[in-house]
Short mmCIF file of C-alpha atoms in Angstrom, two decimals:
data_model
loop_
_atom_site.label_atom_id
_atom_site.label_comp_id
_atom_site.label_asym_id
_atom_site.label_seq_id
_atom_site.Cartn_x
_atom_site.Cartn_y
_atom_site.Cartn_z
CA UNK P 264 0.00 0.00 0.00
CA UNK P 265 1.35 3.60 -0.62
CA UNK P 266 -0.38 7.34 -1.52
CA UNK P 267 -2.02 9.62 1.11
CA UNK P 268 -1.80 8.60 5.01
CA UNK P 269 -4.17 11.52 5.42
CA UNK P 270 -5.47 13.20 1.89
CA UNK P 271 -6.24 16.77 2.57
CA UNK P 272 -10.01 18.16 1.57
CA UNK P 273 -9.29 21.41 -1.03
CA UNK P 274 -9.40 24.88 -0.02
CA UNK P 275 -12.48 26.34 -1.79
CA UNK P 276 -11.72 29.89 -2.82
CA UNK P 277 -14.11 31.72 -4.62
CA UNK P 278 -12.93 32.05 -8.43
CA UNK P 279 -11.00 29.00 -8.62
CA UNK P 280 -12.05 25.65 -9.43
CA UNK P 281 -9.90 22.94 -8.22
CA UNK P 282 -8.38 19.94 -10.47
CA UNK P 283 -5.67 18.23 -8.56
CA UNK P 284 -3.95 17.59 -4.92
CA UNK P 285 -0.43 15.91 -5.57
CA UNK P 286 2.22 14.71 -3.07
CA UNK P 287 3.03 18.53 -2.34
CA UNK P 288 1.16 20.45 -4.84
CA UNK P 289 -2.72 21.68 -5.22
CA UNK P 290 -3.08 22.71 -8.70
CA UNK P 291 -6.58 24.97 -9.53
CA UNK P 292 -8.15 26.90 -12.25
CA UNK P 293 -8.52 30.33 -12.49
CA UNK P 294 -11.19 32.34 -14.18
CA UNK P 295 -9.12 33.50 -16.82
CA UNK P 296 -7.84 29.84 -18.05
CA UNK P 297 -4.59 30.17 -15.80
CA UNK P 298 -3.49 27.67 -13.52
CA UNK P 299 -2.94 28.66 -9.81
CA UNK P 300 -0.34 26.26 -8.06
CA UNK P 301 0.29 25.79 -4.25
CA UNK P 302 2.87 24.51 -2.87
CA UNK P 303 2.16 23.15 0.36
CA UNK P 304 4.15 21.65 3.92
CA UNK P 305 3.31 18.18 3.01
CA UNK P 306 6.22 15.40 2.46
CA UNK P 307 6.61 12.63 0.93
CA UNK P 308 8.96 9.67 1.63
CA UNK P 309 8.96 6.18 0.40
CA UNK P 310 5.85 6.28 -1.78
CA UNK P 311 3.75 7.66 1.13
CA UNK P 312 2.61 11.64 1.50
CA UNK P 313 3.40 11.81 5.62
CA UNK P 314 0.82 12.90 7.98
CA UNK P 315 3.38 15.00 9.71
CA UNK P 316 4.20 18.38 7.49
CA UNK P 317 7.01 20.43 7.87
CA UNK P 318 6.56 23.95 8.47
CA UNK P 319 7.66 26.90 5.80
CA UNK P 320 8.62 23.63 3.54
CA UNK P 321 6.17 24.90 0.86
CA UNK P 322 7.22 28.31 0.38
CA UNK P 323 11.09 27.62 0.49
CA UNK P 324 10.42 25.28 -2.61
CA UNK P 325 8.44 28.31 -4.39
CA UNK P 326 10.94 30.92 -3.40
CA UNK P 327 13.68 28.84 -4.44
CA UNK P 328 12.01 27.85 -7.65
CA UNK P 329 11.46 31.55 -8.67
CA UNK P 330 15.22 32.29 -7.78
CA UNK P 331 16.00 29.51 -10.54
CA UNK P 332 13.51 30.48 -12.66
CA UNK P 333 15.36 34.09 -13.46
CA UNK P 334 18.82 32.68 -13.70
CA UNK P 335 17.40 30.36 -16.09
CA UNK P 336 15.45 32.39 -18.16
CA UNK P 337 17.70 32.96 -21.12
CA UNK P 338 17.68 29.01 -21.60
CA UNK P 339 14.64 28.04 -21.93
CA UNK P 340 11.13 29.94 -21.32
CA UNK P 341 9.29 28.99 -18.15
CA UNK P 342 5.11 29.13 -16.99
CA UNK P 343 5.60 31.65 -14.23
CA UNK P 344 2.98 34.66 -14.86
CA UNK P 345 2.70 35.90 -11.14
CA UNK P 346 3.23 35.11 -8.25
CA UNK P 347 0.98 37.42 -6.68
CA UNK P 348 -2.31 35.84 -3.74
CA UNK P 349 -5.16 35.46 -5.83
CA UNK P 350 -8.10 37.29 -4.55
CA UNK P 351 -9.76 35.79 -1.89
CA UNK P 352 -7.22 33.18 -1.13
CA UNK P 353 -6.41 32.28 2.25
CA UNK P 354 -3.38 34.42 4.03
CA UNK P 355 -1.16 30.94 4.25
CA UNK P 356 -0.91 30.84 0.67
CA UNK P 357 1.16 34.05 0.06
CA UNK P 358 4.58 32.99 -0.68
CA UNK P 359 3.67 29.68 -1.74
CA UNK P 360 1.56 30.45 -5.04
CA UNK P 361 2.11 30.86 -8.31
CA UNK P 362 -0.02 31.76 -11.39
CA UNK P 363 0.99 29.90 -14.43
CA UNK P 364 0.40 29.61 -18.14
CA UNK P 365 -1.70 26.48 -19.14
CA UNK P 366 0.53 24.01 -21.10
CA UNK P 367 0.23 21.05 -22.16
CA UNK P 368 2.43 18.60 -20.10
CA UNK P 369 4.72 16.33 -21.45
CA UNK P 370 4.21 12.53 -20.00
CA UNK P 371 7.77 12.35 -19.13
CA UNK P 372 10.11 13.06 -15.84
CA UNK P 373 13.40 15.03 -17.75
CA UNK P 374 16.10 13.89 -15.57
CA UNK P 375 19.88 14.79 -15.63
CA UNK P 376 22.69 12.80 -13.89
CA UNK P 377 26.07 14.21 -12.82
CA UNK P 378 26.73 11.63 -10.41
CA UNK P 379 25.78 8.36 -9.89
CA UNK P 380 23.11 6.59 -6.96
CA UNK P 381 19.84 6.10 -6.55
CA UNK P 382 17.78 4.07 -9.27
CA UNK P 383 20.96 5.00 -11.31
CA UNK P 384 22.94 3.13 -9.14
CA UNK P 385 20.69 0.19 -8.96
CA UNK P 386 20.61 -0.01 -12.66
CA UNK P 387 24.00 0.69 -13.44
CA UNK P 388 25.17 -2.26 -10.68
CA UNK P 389 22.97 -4.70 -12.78
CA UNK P 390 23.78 -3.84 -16.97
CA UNK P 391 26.72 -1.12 -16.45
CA UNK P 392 24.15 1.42 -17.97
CA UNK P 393 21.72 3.87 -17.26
CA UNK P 394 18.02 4.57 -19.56
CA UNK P 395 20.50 2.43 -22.06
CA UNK P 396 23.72 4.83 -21.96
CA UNK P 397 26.97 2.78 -21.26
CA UNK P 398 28.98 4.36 -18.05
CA UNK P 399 32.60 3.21 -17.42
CA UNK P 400 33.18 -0.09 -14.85
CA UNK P 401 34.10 1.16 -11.69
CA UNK P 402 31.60 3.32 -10.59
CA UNK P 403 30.24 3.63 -7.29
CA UNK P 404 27.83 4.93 -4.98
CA UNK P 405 27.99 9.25 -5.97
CA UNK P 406 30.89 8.55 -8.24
CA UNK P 407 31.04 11.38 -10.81
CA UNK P 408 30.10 10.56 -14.51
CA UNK P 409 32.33 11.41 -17.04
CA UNK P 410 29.47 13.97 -18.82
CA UNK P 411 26.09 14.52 -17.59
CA UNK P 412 23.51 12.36 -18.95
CA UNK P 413 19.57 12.89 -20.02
CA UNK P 414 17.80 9.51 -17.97
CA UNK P 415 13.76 9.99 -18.36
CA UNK P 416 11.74 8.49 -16.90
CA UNK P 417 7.91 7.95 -16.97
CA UNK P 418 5.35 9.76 -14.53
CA UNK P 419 3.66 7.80 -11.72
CA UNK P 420 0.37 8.21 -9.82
CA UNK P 421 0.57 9.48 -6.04
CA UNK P 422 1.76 6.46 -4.49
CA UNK P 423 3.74 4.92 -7.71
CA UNK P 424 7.36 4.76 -8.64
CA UNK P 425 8.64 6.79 -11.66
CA UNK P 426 10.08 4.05 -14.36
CA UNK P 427 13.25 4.60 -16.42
CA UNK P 428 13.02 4.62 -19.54
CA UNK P 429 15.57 4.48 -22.65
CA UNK P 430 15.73 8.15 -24.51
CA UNK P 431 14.66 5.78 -27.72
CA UNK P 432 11.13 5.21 -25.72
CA UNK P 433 10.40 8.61 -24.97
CA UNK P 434 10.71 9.52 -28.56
CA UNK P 435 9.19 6.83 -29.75
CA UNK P 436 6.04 8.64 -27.43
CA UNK P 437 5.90 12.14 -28.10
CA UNK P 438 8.23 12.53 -31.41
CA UNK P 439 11.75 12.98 -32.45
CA UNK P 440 11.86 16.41 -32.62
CA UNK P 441 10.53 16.93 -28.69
CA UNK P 442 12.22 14.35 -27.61
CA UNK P 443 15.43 15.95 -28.94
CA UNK P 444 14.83 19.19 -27.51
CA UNK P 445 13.90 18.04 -24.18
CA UNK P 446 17.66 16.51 -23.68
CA UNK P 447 19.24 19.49 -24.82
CA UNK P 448 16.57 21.73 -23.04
CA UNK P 449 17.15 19.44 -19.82
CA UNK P 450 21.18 19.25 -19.99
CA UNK P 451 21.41 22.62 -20.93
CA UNK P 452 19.62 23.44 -17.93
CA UNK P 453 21.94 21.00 -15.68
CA UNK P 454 24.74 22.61 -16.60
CA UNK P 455 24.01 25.88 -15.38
CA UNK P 456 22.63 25.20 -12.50
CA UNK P 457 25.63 23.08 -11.75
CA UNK P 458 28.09 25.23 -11.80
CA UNK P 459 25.92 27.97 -9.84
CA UNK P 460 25.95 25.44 -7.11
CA UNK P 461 29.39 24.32 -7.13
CA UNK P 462 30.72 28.07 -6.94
CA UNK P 463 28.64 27.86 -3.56
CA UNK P 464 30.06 24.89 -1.90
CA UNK P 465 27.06 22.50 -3.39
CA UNK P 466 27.16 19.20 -5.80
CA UNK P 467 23.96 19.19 -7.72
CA UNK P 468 24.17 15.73 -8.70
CA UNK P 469 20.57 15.15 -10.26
CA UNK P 470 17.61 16.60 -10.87
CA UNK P 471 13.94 16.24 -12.26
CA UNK P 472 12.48 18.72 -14.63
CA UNK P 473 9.09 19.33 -15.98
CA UNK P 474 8.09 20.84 -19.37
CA UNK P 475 4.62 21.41 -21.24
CA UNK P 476 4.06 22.83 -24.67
CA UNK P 477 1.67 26.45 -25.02
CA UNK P 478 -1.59 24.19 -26.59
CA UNK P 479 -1.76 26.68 -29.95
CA UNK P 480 1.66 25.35 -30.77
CA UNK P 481 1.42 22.07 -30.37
CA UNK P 482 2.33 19.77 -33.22
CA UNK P 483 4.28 22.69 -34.53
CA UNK P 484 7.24 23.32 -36.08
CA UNK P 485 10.11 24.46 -34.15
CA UNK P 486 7.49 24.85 -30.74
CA UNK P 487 9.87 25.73 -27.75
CA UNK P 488 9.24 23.57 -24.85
CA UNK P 489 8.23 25.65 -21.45
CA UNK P 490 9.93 24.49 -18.13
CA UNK P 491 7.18 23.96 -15.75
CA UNK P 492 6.26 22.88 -12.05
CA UNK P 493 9.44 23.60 -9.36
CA UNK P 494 12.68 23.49 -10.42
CA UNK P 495 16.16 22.80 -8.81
CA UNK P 496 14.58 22.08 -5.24
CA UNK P 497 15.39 19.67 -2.51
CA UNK P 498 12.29 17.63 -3.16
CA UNK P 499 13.28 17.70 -7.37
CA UNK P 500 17.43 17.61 -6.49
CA UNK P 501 19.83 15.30 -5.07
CA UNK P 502 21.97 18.60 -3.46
CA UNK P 503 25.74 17.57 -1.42
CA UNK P 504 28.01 19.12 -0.01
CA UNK P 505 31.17 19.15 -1.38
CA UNK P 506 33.45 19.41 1.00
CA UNK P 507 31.67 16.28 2.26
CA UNK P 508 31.43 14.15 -1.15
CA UNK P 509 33.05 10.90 -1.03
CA UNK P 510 32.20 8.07 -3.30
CA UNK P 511 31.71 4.62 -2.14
CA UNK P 512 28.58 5.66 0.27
CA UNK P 513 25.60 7.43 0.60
CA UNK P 514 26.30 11.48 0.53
CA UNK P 515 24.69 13.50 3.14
CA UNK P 516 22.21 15.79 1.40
CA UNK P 517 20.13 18.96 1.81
CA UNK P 518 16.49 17.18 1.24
CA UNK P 519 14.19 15.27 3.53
CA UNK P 520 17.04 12.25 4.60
CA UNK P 521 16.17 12.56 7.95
CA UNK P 522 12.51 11.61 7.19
CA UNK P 523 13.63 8.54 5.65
CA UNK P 524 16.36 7.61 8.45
CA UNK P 525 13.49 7.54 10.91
CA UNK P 526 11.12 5.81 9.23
CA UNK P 527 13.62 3.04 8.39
CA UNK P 528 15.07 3.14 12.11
CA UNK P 529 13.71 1.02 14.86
CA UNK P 530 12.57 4.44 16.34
CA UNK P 531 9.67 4.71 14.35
CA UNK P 532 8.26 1.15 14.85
CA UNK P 533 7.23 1.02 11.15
CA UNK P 534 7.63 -1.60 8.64
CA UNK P 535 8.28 -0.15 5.25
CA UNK P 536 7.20 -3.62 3.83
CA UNK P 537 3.93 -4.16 5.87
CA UNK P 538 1.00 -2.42 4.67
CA UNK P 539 0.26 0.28 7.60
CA UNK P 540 0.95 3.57 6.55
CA UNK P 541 4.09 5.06 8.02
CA UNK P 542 3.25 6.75 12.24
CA UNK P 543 3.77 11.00 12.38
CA UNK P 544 6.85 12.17 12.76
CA UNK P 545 8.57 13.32 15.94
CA UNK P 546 9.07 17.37 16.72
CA UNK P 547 12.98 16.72 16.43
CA UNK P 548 13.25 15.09 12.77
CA UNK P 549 10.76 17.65 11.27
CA UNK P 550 12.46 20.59 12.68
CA UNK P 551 16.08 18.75 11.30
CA UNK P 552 14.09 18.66 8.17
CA UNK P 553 13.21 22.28 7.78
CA UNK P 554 16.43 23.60 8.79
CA UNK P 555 17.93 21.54 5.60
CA UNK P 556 15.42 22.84 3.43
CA UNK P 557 16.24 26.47 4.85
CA UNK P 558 20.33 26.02 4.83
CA UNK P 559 19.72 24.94 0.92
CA UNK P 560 17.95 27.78 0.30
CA UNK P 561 20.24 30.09 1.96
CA UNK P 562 23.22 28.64 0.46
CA UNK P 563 22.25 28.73 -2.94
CA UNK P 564 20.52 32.06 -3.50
CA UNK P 565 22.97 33.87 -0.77
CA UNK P 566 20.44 35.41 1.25
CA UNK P 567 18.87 34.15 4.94
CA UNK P 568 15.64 32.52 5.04
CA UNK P 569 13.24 34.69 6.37
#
């Protein structure tokens, strides 16, 4: 069993109709055909959106998202339209909303590698490759790859694991010509926001991006894919430290580890394998959590968390 320990009911605000609650995310309508995205303090961990929140979690994501969104705006174009609190929404939602351009969403996770572990790693240990792409022998757990590398893979349901697939399958779904521009869209991307994060004492070492497609040009010649959803976060980004990176184990990261620690640890009295959903977690491991979400934050953009 996996999804929701708790799903949350929708706010109802007057002017915007609601279509979706994700793991973190309530996505609505507004009455102008925009899209109106919240972020909100849930977290996820092991297929299961926690009971527990963590506080502020939301609107670091969204501030930090906007931050990349400017740097990155002279690679690709992004959904962003405002991110001003839509009239009568509730006061906890300033910060923590954006208003965004309709696209049409492409079916597949965009993911870039720099280093090597998670599903990655699992892969790689069995065939020596990951999506298909040959790596050296020798790797190891956060090894460096020689390049980055564009590994898709397919979106899940709340509750589901994304699949890898082979860059051959994704084009093979939505067209050569998309396909090809969400690689170089998605390593271009990388790059950049690699090498902001190294000059600040940070290994980005992978990352999940979104894109959709403005719905009068799809099917169109030469249509410019539009980065969408949050980008370069903790929740979307495996972030190090590098004065702490050393290959041959797991890295300590700026994301949500200590959520998963504790659920795995005796502490927490739950069995990942069983089917109850995983207990609330204790006032020490979500505060731990938030102040890794807020050192990220401060590290990359250069300025304290408020």
């Amino acid at each position: 069993m996996s999804g929701f320990v708790e799903k949350p009911e929708p706010v109802e605000v007057p002017g915007l109709q609601h279509l979706h609650t994700g793991k973190v995310r309530d996505l609505y309508r507004n009455e102008r055909g925009e899209l109106v995205m919240v972020a909100s303090d849930r977290i996820s961990a092991y297929d299961w959106v926690l009971p527990t929140e963590i506080p502020e979690k939301g609107k670091i994501l969204t501030q930090l998202s906007l931050w990349w969104f400017d740097l990155l705006a002279d690679l690709v174009p992004n959904h962003v339209l405002s991110s001003e609190l839509p009239p009568g929404a509730p006061a906890d939602w300033e910060g923590r909303t954006l208003i965004c351009r309709s696209l049409r969403m492409v079916p597949v996770e965009c993911v870039a590698r720099g280093h090597l572990t998670g599903s990655g790693l699992a892969e790689y240990r069995e065939t020596r490759t990951v999506c298909g792409i040959a790596l050296p022998e020798g790797l190891t757990d956060g090894s460096e790859l020689p390049s980055p590398i564009f590994t898709p893979a397919t979106k899940a349901e709340v509750g589901e694991h994304d699949e890898n697939v082979a860059y051959e399958e994704v084009a093979h779904r939505i067209g050569a010509e998309p396909a090809a521009q969400l690689r170089q869209a998605t390593l271009a991307i990388f790059n950049r926001a690699r090498e902001i994060a190294r000059a600040r004492g940070i290994i980005l070492a992978d990352t999940k991006f979104e894109f959709g497609y403005a719905e009068a040009t799809l099917g169109a010649e030469g249509a410019e894919p539009v980065l969408a959803d949050e980008v370069l976060t903790p929740d979307s980004s495996r972030f190090w430290p590098a004065d702490q990176w050393q290959p041959g184990r797991p890295q300590p990261s700026f994301d949500k580890q200590y959520v998963r620690d504790w659920l795995t640890s005796p502490a927490s009295g739950w069995d990942r394998a069983g089917e109850q959903p995983p207990p609330p977690l204790p006032a020490e491991v979500v505060e731990r959590t938030r102040a890794k979400y807020a050192e990220a934050y401060e590290l990359l953009t250069g300025t304290g968390w408020k």
